[in-house]
Amino acid sequence: MTDKYDVIVIGGGPGGYVAAIRCAQLGMKVACVEEWINKQDKPALGGTCLNVGCIPSKALLESSERVEEIQHHNADHGISVEGLSVDIPQMIARKDKIVSQLTGGIAQLFQANGIEWLQGRGKLLADKQVQVTARDGAVSTHAAEHVIIATGSTSIELPIAKWLDERIVDSEGALDWESVPDRLGVIGAGVIGLEMGSVWRRMGSEVVVLEAMDTFLAAADADVAKASKMQFKKQGLDIRLGSKVSAVEAGDEGVTVSFSDKKGDDSLVVDRLIVAVGRRANTTDIADPAVGLELDGRGCVVVDDHCATDLPGVYAIGDCVRGPMLAHKASEEGVMVAEQIAGQKPHMDFNTIPWVIYTDPEIAWVGQTEAELKEAGVAYRAGSFSFAANGRAKAMDKAAGLIKVLADEATDRILGVHIVGPMASELVGQAVIAMECEASSEDLARMCFAHPSLSESMHEAMLSVDGRALHGINKAKR
Ligand code: FAD
Ligand code: NAD
């Protein structure tokens, strides 16, 4: 047994490593247990996000968007490129380089903050002791005043579509293909299905996405979902809603996916298949059963609004607890827990966590959708503005999409902002700031935004709540 730590964090993803850094900043003696072994067979920090999630997927989205631009969107500008060639192994190598730079950066931050990295698999024992099993099987036990569980999540494997070499893969496998499949199937039209489907469609695959639900992007506002689906269809992403997959079989001709939809039984044959039907919390064997760590029906660690478990001094954050599986949500929970341990009174507003889907057009939102407000019986006013009337979007050749604003009818407080269009991931930050500051749509309507800029569409959407959009047709004029 080593000296007692103030805090041991189990898991070094964006939840765990951020919690460890914030604890160290606040003067605590901190260790972080992390078992990740990367592609180069080396231990790595950064979790799913940095190694096989947010960052590598965005690297490939960027590369593939450049290919698409050159192939399909340059002619209008009077630019023609002949002899285009794409070196996919180089594209993957660039992605891998970004990953190793960023994960190496976390290791440096650990050193700079005096955080000890305990390499291996962590398990919570009684009395806030943590057992660490190293890769070579060596077992050590460490004690702490506080333990933060940040073990993240893993792709759900369908029993009818078990992982199979590079033919039936999850998002991690699809980030490493070194050739383009001619025919690609995707099960699940969620965030991963749309992002990874977009990457490989841009690279030349014929992509069919099978989605079990009848509604497209059920979590998004219906207008945004509808507008984005139209764009995906135009691009050739074949999204088939209401498709229930019944069997998947790999053979010489490819992978045969049998499914049924409202027209009856059907099947398709693809060269490769991505299964993207959600992720589950990594909570198997993370605590000795005698400890009594409570899990919910989905296997998530049960926590309160401040990420405290029922066990005194034990917290859990990120993908292994309730709420959206998003890196920034995990990190904010990590900061909140660290500050609580230090005796501060932090608070997180889960209603202002932004969502972004990094397709083209990007989809982003914060706050409530129109359907949620209707269901809750909240009286609201809606405004929207189309990027088609935005000069900057036109100049960028990215004028598809809109910004929609929902504001409380009585107080005008902004309740939700929903965007589909260029740089939605950046624009949604303005909405987060406005909502955190409890701004009204009138507040933003009376601010001055640079011209020409995409932000002008945010301004116009706010004006339109009051029927005052200057470059759009208002339903009610005031
Ligand atoms: P993780 O990042 O999963 O980290 C958990 C860590 O704990 C892992 O490193 C794991 O090795 C370690 N661990 C688990 N059990 C143990 C144990 N017993 N002992 C020691 N270590 C352990 N989110 C966004 O916000 N934006 C995006 O653009 C985005 N893109 C994504 C793209 C893809 C393809 C995927 C798969 C996910 C994406 N996400 C994105 C989701 C995001 O990656 C997760 O929400 C985020 O990583 C959660 O952080 P976390 O720290 O809770 O868990
Ligand atoms: P998801 O929950 O976003 O989507 C899964 C989809 O699969 C849903 O639409 C669901 O109805 C469908 N589905 C489930 N079972 C099915 C079946 N048997 N047949 C057909 N369709 C089925 O999950 P995901 O796309 O796997 O992503 C996992 C998590 O990773 C998400 O929760 C997301 O928060 C996170 N993530 C975030 C980002 C981002 O923030 N940009 C990017 C990637 C992943």
XYZ file of C-alpha atoms and ligand atoms in Angstrom:
575
model
C 0.000 0.000 0.000
C 1.346 3.424 -1.001
C 0.765 6.729 0.820
C -2.870 7.730 0.908
C -4.069 9.963 -1.948
C -6.595 12.736 -1.502
C -8.247 11.570 -4.716
C -7.987 8.541 -6.979
C -9.712 8.867 -10.345
C -10.523 5.619 -12.161
C -10.449 6.380 -15.899
C -8.409 8.951 -17.796
C -10.872 10.141 -20.469
C -12.191 13.735 -20.708
C -14.146 13.156 -17.503
C -11.363 11.557 -15.493
C -8.306 13.443 -16.704
C -10.030 16.811 -16.308
C -11.199 15.867 -12.797
C -7.617 14.841 -11.934
C -6.163 18.116 -13.254
C -8.733 20.265 -11.405
C -8.141 18.310 -8.153
C -4.376 18.855 -8.527
C -4.902 22.585 -9.226
C -6.827 22.727 -5.951
C -3.834 21.320 -4.075
C -4.800 17.682 -3.752
C -2.552 14.647 -4.055
C -4.019 12.819 -7.037
C -3.623 9.532 -8.894
C -5.442 8.480 -12.045
C -5.840 4.803 -12.969
C -6.011 4.226 -16.720
C -5.721 0.961 -18.630
C -5.982 2.142 -22.279
C -3.514 0.532 -24.700
C -3.391 2.369 -28.022
C -2.875 1.260 -31.628
C 0.875 1.457 -31.131
C 0.538 -0.965 -28.184
C 1.435 1.797 -25.701
C -0.491 2.947 -22.608
C -2.384 6.162 -23.363
C -4.495 8.755 -21.584
C -7.446 10.600 -23.138
C -10.041 7.814 -23.181
C -12.524 7.229 -25.971
C -12.664 10.914 -26.875
C -9.021 11.430 -27.760
C -8.115 7.909 -28.893
C -11.103 6.620 -30.855
C -13.907 9.183 -30.555
C -14.325 12.930 -30.883
C -10.864 13.820 -32.148
C -10.073 11.070 -34.690
C -13.604 11.255 -36.109
C -13.297 15.013 -36.566
C -9.892 14.552 -38.232
C -11.433 12.199 -40.816
C -14.513 14.398 -41.235
C -12.165 17.278 -42.075
C -10.092 15.240 -44.557
C -13.143 13.774 -46.266
C -14.824 17.186 -46.491
C -11.804 18.483 -48.380
C -12.099 15.608 -50.855
C -15.792 16.361 -51.322
C -15.107 20.092 -51.815
C -12.548 19.445 -54.525
C -14.668 16.827 -56.261
C -18.065 18.492 -56.152
C -17.991 22.118 -55.047
C -15.145 23.804 -56.886
C -16.615 24.163 -60.374
C -18.922 27.054 -59.398
C -15.870 28.939 -58.165
C -14.234 28.439 -61.563
C -11.702 26.051 -60.087
C -11.001 22.706 -61.673
C -8.615 20.110 -60.390
C -7.405 17.279 -62.548
C -5.795 14.065 -61.464
C -7.098 14.152 -57.886
C -5.785 11.264 -55.872
C -6.446 10.360 -52.263
C -3.965 8.454 -50.138
C -6.147 6.875 -47.458
C -3.288 5.377 -45.387
C -1.818 8.923 -45.242
C -5.214 10.286 -44.145
C -5.319 7.680 -41.364
C -1.693 8.427 -40.430
C -2.513 12.159 -40.114
C -5.436 11.263 -37.837
C -3.177 9.001 -35.753
C -0.584 11.782 -35.445
C -3.189 14.212 -34.079
C -4.313 11.537 -31.611
C -0.794 10.871 -30.344
C -0.012 14.592 -30.053
C -3.123 15.187 -27.955
C -2.879 12.074 -25.788
C 0.825 12.813 -25.230
C -0.243 16.318 -24.211
C -2.407 14.897 -21.427
C 0.535 12.858 -20.126
C 2.572 16.104 -20.028
C -0.253 17.887 -18.188
C -0.277 15.065 -15.634
C 3.464 15.513 -15.084
C 3.167 19.287 -14.824
C 0.365 18.962 -12.257
C 2.079 16.229 -10.241
C -0.633 13.656 -11.000
C 0.442 10.048 -10.718
C -0.697 7.820 -13.575
C -1.332 4.300 -12.255
C -1.287 2.209 -15.427
C -3.687 -0.718 -15.312
C -7.249 -1.666 -14.482
C -8.800 -0.109 -11.397
C -11.384 -1.628 -9.097
C -13.060 0.002 -6.129
C -12.662 -1.948 -2.886
C -14.053 -1.252 0.591
C -12.965 1.889 2.497
C -12.155 3.802 -0.715
C -9.251 1.569 -1.573
C -8.523 1.025 -5.240
C -6.946 -2.121 -6.579
C -4.848 -1.695 -9.725
C -4.032 -4.664 -11.948
C -1.188 -3.786 -14.308
C -0.849 -5.169 -17.824
C 1.706 -7.723 -16.617
C -0.712 -8.944 -13.950
C 0.966 -7.207 -10.991
C -1.607 -6.100 -8.421
C -1.259 -3.095 -6.106
C -3.692 -1.437 -3.716
C -3.985 2.293 -3.051
C -6.096 4.215 -0.547
C -7.810 7.560 -1.019
C -10.045 10.028 0.821
C -12.171 10.355 -2.322
C -12.659 8.208 -5.413
C -14.016 9.455 -8.739
C -15.254 6.771 -11.131
C -14.903 7.920 -14.755
C -14.765 4.644 -16.641
C -16.670 5.842 -19.717
C -18.507 3.700 -22.232
C -18.119 1.086 -24.965
C -19.964 0.418 -28.244
C -22.964 -1.867 -27.969
C -22.463 -5.083 -29.928
C -25.603 -6.590 -31.461
C -25.872 -10.353 -30.860
C -26.921 -10.739 -34.531
C -23.943 -8.727 -35.801
C -20.837 -9.718 -33.852
C -17.646 -7.769 -34.609
C -15.839 -9.446 -37.518
C -12.361 -8.326 -38.709
C -12.793 -5.144 -40.775
C -16.163 -6.230 -42.171
C -18.471 -5.730 -39.175
C -17.134 -2.957 -36.991
C -18.018 -0.231 -34.519
C -16.910 3.398 -34.869
C -13.390 2.489 -33.725
C -12.965 0.015 -36.589
C -14.402 2.484 -39.105
C -11.775 5.058 -38.075
C -8.984 2.749 -39.245
C -9.993 1.445 -42.651
C -7.193 1.933 -45.113
C -9.385 1.433 -48.188
C -12.828 2.648 -49.219
C -15.616 0.048 -49.194
C -17.693 0.253 -52.388
C -20.874 -0.599 -50.492
C -21.190 0.405 -46.859
C -24.031 -0.436 -44.518
C -24.622 1.408 -41.244
C -27.014 0.198 -38.551
C -28.258 3.208 -36.561
C -28.863 6.743 -37.880
C -27.643 8.367 -34.660
C -24.657 10.631 -34.171
C -22.007 8.036 -35.050
C -23.972 6.595 -37.960
C -24.326 10.043 -39.524
C -20.743 11.179 -38.876
C -19.010 7.964 -39.965
C -21.512 7.405 -42.781
C -20.659 10.910 -44.034
C -16.902 10.288 -43.880
C -17.044 7.180 -46.065
C -19.746 8.502 -48.420
C -17.503 11.480 -49.166
C -14.662 9.065 -49.837
C -16.792 7.308 -52.458
C -18.771 4.580 -50.669
C -22.386 3.968 -51.511
C -23.904 4.232 -48.030
C -27.199 2.821 -46.746
C -28.148 3.675 -43.152
C -30.768 1.447 -41.515
C -32.569 3.067 -38.592
C -35.064 1.172 -36.448
C -37.100 4.213 -35.437
C -39.622 5.904 -37.701
C -38.433 9.337 -36.600
C -35.138 10.781 -37.811
C -32.925 12.244 -35.050
C -35.652 12.039 -32.431
C -33.608 14.030 -29.878
C -33.274 17.050 -32.191
C -35.905 19.692 -32.924
C -38.206 18.402 -35.688
C -37.510 21.349 -38.066
C -33.768 20.864 -37.744
C -34.053 17.098 -38.214
C -36.217 17.597 -41.322
C -33.882 20.178 -42.881
C -30.782 18.069 -42.238
C -32.391 14.893 -43.597
C -33.158 16.720 -46.862
C -29.502 17.686 -47.198
C -28.264 14.160 -46.431
C -30.639 12.786 -49.064
C -29.352 15.318 -51.608
C -25.805 14.194 -50.848
C -26.748 10.563 -51.503
C -26.775 9.274 -47.927
C -29.552 6.687 -48.161
C -31.260 6.766 -44.732
C -34.012 4.178 -44.353
C -36.199 4.785 -41.313
C -38.324 2.115 -39.656
C -35.883 -0.639 -40.685
C -35.647 -3.486 -38.196
C -32.542 -5.580 -38.775
C -33.219 -9.288 -38.206
C -30.027 -11.018 -39.378
C -26.494 -10.233 -40.491
C -24.381 -12.796 -42.305
C -20.880 -12.462 -43.696
C -20.039 -14.530 -46.782
C -17.908 -14.481 -49.931
C -20.114 -11.904 -51.637
C -20.062 -9.520 -48.701
C -22.167 -8.925 -45.614
C -25.876 -9.608 -46.077
C -28.134 -7.542 -43.824
C -31.739 -8.738 -43.585
C -34.302 -6.279 -42.326
C -37.984 -5.493 -42.432
C -39.675 -2.164 -42.949
C -43.226 -1.092 -43.663
C -42.978 -2.582 -47.156
C -42.063 -6.025 -45.788
C -38.907 -8.126 -45.637
C -35.848 -6.919 -47.492
C -32.077 -7.334 -47.497
C -28.971 -5.646 -48.777
C -25.442 -6.825 -49.426
C -22.570 -4.568 -48.414
C -18.795 -4.876 -48.319
C -18.562 -3.536 -44.778
C -20.959 -2.758 -41.983
C -20.754 -0.213 -39.157
C -22.930 -1.008 -36.159
C -23.703 2.263 -34.354
C -26.678 1.534 -32.115
C -25.475 3.347 -29.009
C -22.935 2.859 -26.235
C -23.164 1.305 -22.777
C -21.486 2.350 -19.545
C -18.199 0.593 -18.669
C -19.228 -0.637 -15.250
C -18.571 -4.369 -15.378
C -16.431 -5.374 -12.400
C -15.480 -1.779 -11.498
C -16.291 -2.359 -7.824
C -16.110 -5.268 -5.443
C -19.738 -6.420 -4.946
C -19.257 -6.064 -1.174
C -18.858 -2.281 -1.653
C -22.502 -1.983 -2.773
C -22.010 0.494 -5.628
C -25.475 0.985 -7.079
C -26.062 0.624 -10.840
C -29.296 1.453 -12.666
C -31.112 -0.789 -15.162
C -28.836 0.388 -18.000
C -25.681 -0.368 -16.030
C -24.880 3.286 -15.241
C -23.556 4.232 -11.799
C -26.394 5.883 -9.871
C -25.508 9.468 -8.878
C -27.295 12.627 -7.763
C -27.173 16.012 -9.549
C -23.745 16.594 -8.047
C -22.389 13.217 -9.212
C -22.250 11.775 -5.698
C -22.987 8.052 -5.342
C -24.636 6.572 -2.255
C -21.171 5.726 -0.908
C -19.627 8.615 1.077
C -16.612 10.071 -0.741
C -17.293 8.152 -3.966
C -18.378 10.064 -7.089
C -19.011 9.062 -10.708
C -18.955 11.222 -13.848
C -19.175 11.158 -17.635
C -20.449 8.374 -19.858
C -20.719 5.872 -16.987
C -23.543 7.892 -15.368
C -26.946 9.227 -16.528
C -27.228 12.011 -19.080
C -25.857 12.563 -22.555
C -22.659 10.774 -23.560
C -20.680 13.897 -24.476
C -17.062 14.751 -23.743
C -17.757 18.315 -22.558
C -20.489 17.052 -20.199
C -17.998 14.543 -18.731
C -15.345 17.261 -18.271
C -17.734 19.715 -16.626
C -18.873 17.024 -14.215
C -15.194 16.339 -13.450
C -14.599 20.002 -12.579
C -17.769 20.124 -10.490
C -16.763 17.071 -8.436
C -13.187 18.324 -7.898
C -14.480 21.667 -6.633
C -17.004 19.975 -4.332
C -14.246 17.844 -2.827
C -12.307 21.074 -2.220
C -15.274 22.424 -0.265
C -16.589 24.757 -2.960
C -20.238 24.926 -4.046
C -20.162 24.343 -7.818
C -23.286 23.816 -9.878
C -23.927 22.510 -13.372
C -26.914 23.420 -15.506
C -27.612 20.254 -17.489
C -30.101 22.208 -19.632
C -27.348 24.280 -21.214
C -25.146 21.431 -22.420
C -24.825 21.840 -26.193
C -25.163 18.966 -28.674
C -23.315 18.958 -31.984
C -23.335 16.543 -34.901
C -20.352 17.284 -37.137
C -21.911 16.430 -40.483
C -22.292 18.835 -43.379
C -24.422 20.730 -42.627
C -23.521 20.662 -38.954
C -26.384 20.197 -36.516
C -26.247 21.813 -33.079
C -28.641 22.712 -30.338
C -28.990 23.738 -26.728
C -32.016 23.792 -24.452
C -35.466 22.515 -25.209
C -37.062 21.521 -28.490
C -40.461 22.771 -29.610
C -41.952 19.306 -28.945
C -40.553 19.293 -25.393
C -42.014 22.741 -24.670
C -45.408 21.673 -26.033
C -45.368 18.531 -23.921
C -44.443 20.518 -20.814
C -47.225 23.016 -21.557
C -44.817 25.971 -21.704
C -46.093 28.953 -23.690
C -43.385 30.099 -26.105
C -42.708 32.202 -29.170
C -40.601 30.853 -32.026
C -38.391 32.658 -34.497
C -36.186 31.340 -37.268
C -33.852 32.526 -39.954
C -32.574 30.744 -43.010
C -28.895 30.774 -43.993
C -30.115 31.234 -47.595
C -30.490 34.952 -46.775
C -27.060 35.249 -45.131
C -24.377 36.808 -47.314
C -21.451 35.082 -45.619
C -23.122 31.661 -45.903
C -23.759 32.345 -49.606
C -20.139 33.356 -50.145
C -19.053 30.160 -48.391
C -21.400 28.081 -50.558
C -22.981 26.805 -47.342
C -26.382 28.463 -47.394
C -28.504 25.392 -46.575
C -30.067 25.375 -43.140
C -31.549 27.608 -40.498
C -31.402 28.832 -36.925
C -34.528 28.462 -34.811
C -35.056 30.181 -31.480
C -37.647 29.358 -28.843
C -38.349 31.963 -26.156
C -40.708 32.035 -23.200
C -43.911 33.846 -24.187
C -44.213 35.755 -20.928
C -40.577 36.570 -20.081
C -38.910 36.229 -23.515
C -36.136 34.196 -21.861
C -34.397 31.979 -24.440
C -35.421 28.349 -23.880
C -33.819 26.638 -26.860
C -31.727 27.352 -29.948
C -31.561 24.837 -32.798
C -29.186 25.158 -35.703
C -28.544 23.268 -38.905
C -25.985 24.910 -41.124
C -22.392 26.086 -41.460
C -20.293 26.228 -38.280
C -23.299 25.333 -36.144
C -20.795 23.888 -33.639
C -19.347 27.369 -33.105
C -22.610 29.335 -33.351
C -24.266 27.237 -30.647
C -21.716 28.642 -28.184
C -23.420 32.039 -28.500
C -26.701 30.430 -27.503
C -25.080 28.687 -24.521
C -23.653 31.994 -23.281
C -27.019 33.719 -23.772
C -28.925 30.993 -21.918
C -26.390 30.797 -19.072
C -26.767 34.575 -18.671
C -30.564 34.164 -18.738
C -30.774 36.455 -21.753
C -34.006 37.197 -23.572
C -34.306 37.015 -27.359
C -34.717 40.805 -27.212
C -31.266 41.084 -25.546
C -29.574 39.426 -28.520
C -31.858 41.158 -31.006
C -30.522 44.492 -29.727
C -26.843 43.540 -30.049
C -24.670 44.407 -33.036
C -23.165 41.469 -34.985
C -20.403 41.825 -37.586
C -21.311 41.933 -41.265
C -20.961 39.718 -43.146
C -20.897 36.860 -40.671
C -22.812 33.676 -39.931
C -23.603 35.196 -36.531
C -25.930 37.628 -38.264
C -28.284 34.675 -38.718
C -28.370 34.264 -34.925
C -29.210 37.971 -34.655
C -31.949 37.684 -37.286
C -33.420 34.542 -35.676
C -33.648 36.471 -32.381
C -35.284 39.421 -34.174
C -37.724 37.060 -35.834
C -39.061 35.898 -32.447
C -40.647 39.341 -32.296
C -41.555 39.439 -35.985
C -38.727 41.883 -36.732
C -36.254 39.912 -38.903
C -34.788 42.407 -41.356
C -33.777 40.031 -44.137
C -36.568 37.478 -43.768
C -40.318 37.332 -44.145
C -41.910 37.596 -40.703
C -45.138 35.835 -39.840
C -46.142 38.716 -37.566
C -44.675 42.210 -38.105
C -44.056 44.535 -35.169
P -14.125 7.772 -21.814
O -13.630 8.787 -22.735
O -14.738 6.532 -22.384
O -12.905 7.391 -20.875
C -12.999 6.384 -19.934
C -11.614 5.849 -19.690
O -11.666 4.974 -18.587
C -11.046 5.025 -20.853
O -9.802 5.536 -21.194
C -10.948 3.612 -20.305
O -9.780 2.936 -20.765
C -10.802 3.876 -18.832
N -11.280 2.781 -18.003
C -12.476 2.142 -18.047
N -12.561 1.240 -17.047
C -11.389 1.301 -16.380
C -10.888 0.627 -15.250
N -11.606 -0.273 -14.591
N -9.639 0.917 -14.837
C -8.875 1.854 -15.486
N -9.324 2.533 -16.543
C -10.556 2.268 -16.972
N -18.507 13.530 -27.658
C -18.524 14.851 -27.886
O -18.812 15.621 -26.967
N -18.190 15.366 -29.105
C -17.861 14.573 -30.149
O -17.569 15.060 -31.237
C -17.849 13.171 -29.945
N -17.507 12.340 -30.942
C -17.460 10.993 -30.706
C -17.128 10.163 -31.758
C -17.077 8.798 -31.570
C -16.702 7.900 -32.714
C -17.357 8.258 -30.279
C -17.267 6.776 -30.043
C -17.699 9.079 -29.230
C -17.764 10.461 -29.436
N -18.139 11.336 -28.429
C -18.181 12.679 -28.657
C -18.473 10.850 -27.079
C -17.266 11.039 -26.155
O -16.167 10.330 -26.678
C -17.596 10.550 -24.752
O -18.772 11.183 -24.299
C -16.467 10.871 -23.796
O -15.282 10.251 -24.210
C -16.829 10.418 -22.380
O -15.761 10.698 -21.525
P -15.499 9.791 -20.237
O -14.282 10.345 -19.607
O -16.725 9.674 -19.450
O -15.206 8.333 -20.798
P -27.077 7.134 -30.747
O -27.879 6.838 -29.558
O -26.790 8.524 -31.115
O -27.777 6.487 -32.034
C -28.088 5.140 -32.128
C -29.178 4.977 -33.174
O -29.319 3.611 -33.466
C -30.534 5.478 -32.702
O -31.108 6.307 -33.675
C -31.319 4.195 -32.490
O -32.711 4.347 -32.726
C -30.687 3.288 -33.521
N -30.800 1.864 -33.244
C -30.661 1.235 -32.061
N -30.778 -0.105 -32.227
C -30.984 -0.309 -33.548
C -31.163 -1.473 -34.353
N -31.132 -2.705 -33.823
N -31.351 -1.333 -35.682
C -31.361 -0.090 -36.240
N -31.194 1.051 -35.526
C -31.007 0.935 -34.205
O -25.752 6.263 -30.575
P -24.396 6.272 -31.401
O -24.574 6.965 -32.697
O -23.914 4.875 -31.365
O -23.464 7.154 -30.492
C -23.196 6.760 -29.139
C -22.942 7.956 -28.280
O -21.747 8.582 -28.636
C -24.053 8.974 -28.399
O -24.792 8.946 -27.212
C -23.372 10.275 -28.565
O -23.695 11.137 -27.508
C -21.889 9.975 -28.540
N -21.309 10.618 -29.716
C -21.342 11.976 -29.792
C -20.849 12.615 -30.905
C -20.915 14.102 -30.982
O -21.145 14.721 -29.956
N -20.716 14.706 -32.138
C -20.316 11.887 -31.954
C -20.313 10.520 -31.856
C -20.806 9.894 -30.721
